[in-house]
Amino acid sequence: MTTLTFYGGCGEIGGNKVLVEDRDARVWLDMGSTFDFGSEYFTQYLMPRDRFGLRDYFALGLLPKLPGLYSQEWLDRAGFAYEPPRFSAAFISHIHFDHTNHLKFLDPAIPVHLGVGTKIILDSWEITTRSMDLLSHDYRTFRTGGSVDADGLEVEPIHVDHSAPAAYGFLVHTSAGTIAYTGDLRQHGPHGEMTRDFIEAAKTNEPIALITEGTRVAPQDPRANFTEALVKSKSIETAGKATGKAVFATFYPRDVDRMRTFVEVAKGVGRRFVIQARAAHLLLSLAQDTRIQVPDVLRDSDLLVYDRQFERQDTWEKNLFAQLGDRVVTSDYVRAHQDELVVQLDFTTMPELVDIQPLPGSSFIHSKSEPIEENDEVEAAVANWVRFFKLKRFQYHASGHMSETEISDMIRAIAPKTVIPVHTEYPGRFTRFASHVVQPRVGDPMPMG
Ligand SMILES: [Zn+2]
């Protein structure tokens, strides 16, 4: 018997964790955490007692008590006995937090399969932020065209276009038939053909089920249907009008396509692009993967790297700056040359504005989704910085996700027997464009075939 059990992503965006059980195999598709994981009980200073491992998470029902899943370290004082792994593997569709973050709880003896590019990003991120604590796993990398056998279950990764490089969907060839899983995907990005490859491959396999994301399947879609090309042309227009003043751009730190877009925007208006050191480290790391096209930090003289002037530099930063020589710039340089630059500011680097002293009326291009929550504290703070420094705000962003119409077209093209919506707040809407929809419920095994 083949079953699917969903432990996240049910009626919510993010937190995908799907358990596929087939004969001897027990395989996870993604190991994410929702963006607001535990926020109904925890906030800033009110934190779970990590000294007791998973005790608080279990007690509050935030994590399932599954034997043979968690690491000994997280169970030691949690009041739940450690057992050797009872799972075959975890497959990670892409690097985003809401698909990876609960890997940190996983027994490191369980193999974790992920794309070559995803592993590079993970390593770079770990070196530059030390925030994820994910290094100890038994990682095994894959590429499109390969397939992985996990205790007799064949899992085939197929690239898709998304707002992170090295994103994949999966075809899971179970004894009951093929189950397709989209991960997160879009068609309007620079690599739309990858998503079409996935759709084509899924269709060919006549899947018994399609587990699909539905971030933008909603009565109202707040995300404008911008393409990456439109983000570029709009930003060039804005930067072109900013004569004599600074241009800032803020975007998701791992959105490499967006970095490339802003390199081209800067070149398009005869400016140089200043990126944060972390972003430069990521680009340098990804340059090792010949299948991912990234701006050339080492050779492109139009790329400058920002030095935040920490009292003590980390080794990675020292090495990076040594390689770049006079293309490392500080706030003094940016202040004096602001009309010749486009500057990357992510929300953690907003205070650099204090030293950059942008001229009033400088441009601030917000190249991320519009805040969806009204009480988004980060976005509220960023907006106040923008107001304080009298910057002009522009909103240009290409979403990482397909629109509702594109999702419905994809479902029609693949024609699965059953559609299972995840990563959406409106799973009920899928009945508008799919005849057999099953809504997953957390922890409820769903028999297949
Ligand atoms: Zn994603």
CSV table of N, CA and C and ligand atoms in Angstrom, one decimal, residues 94 96 98-99 162-163 184 401 423, ligand 1:
chain,number,residue,atom,x,y,z
A,94,HIS,N,14.2,22.9,-2.9
A,94,HIS,CA,15.1,24.1,-3.1
A,94,HIS,C,15.4,24.7,-1.8
A,96,HIS,N,14.9,27.4,-0.1
A,96,HIS,CA,14.1,28.3,0.8
A,96,HIS,C,13.7,27.7,2.1
A,98,ASP,N,11.2,27.7,4.0
A,98,ASP,CA,10.0,27.0,4.2
A,98,ASP,C,10.0,25.6,3.6
A,99,HIS,N,11.1,25.2,3.0
A,99,HIS,CA,11.3,23.8,2.5
A,99,HIS,C,12.5,23.1,3.1
A,162,HIS,N,12.2,29.0,-10.4
A,162,HIS,CA,11.7,29.6,-9.2
A,162,HIS,C,12.6,30.7,-8.8
A,163,SER,N,12.3,31.4,-7.7
A,163,SER,CA,13.1,32.6,-7.3
A,163,SER,C,14.3,32.2,-6.5
A,184,ASP,N,8.2,24.6,-5.5
A,184,ASP,CA,7.7,25.9,-5.8
A,184,ASP,C,8.1,26.2,-7.3
A,401,HIS,N,6.3,32.4,-8.1
A,401,HIS,CA,5.2,31.5,-8.2
A,401,HIS,C,4.3,31.7,-9.4
A,423,HIS,N,0.9,24.3,0.2
A,423,HIS,CA,1.6,25.6,0.1
A,423,HIS,C,0.6,26.6,-0.5
B,1,ZN,ZN,10.3,28.8,-2.5
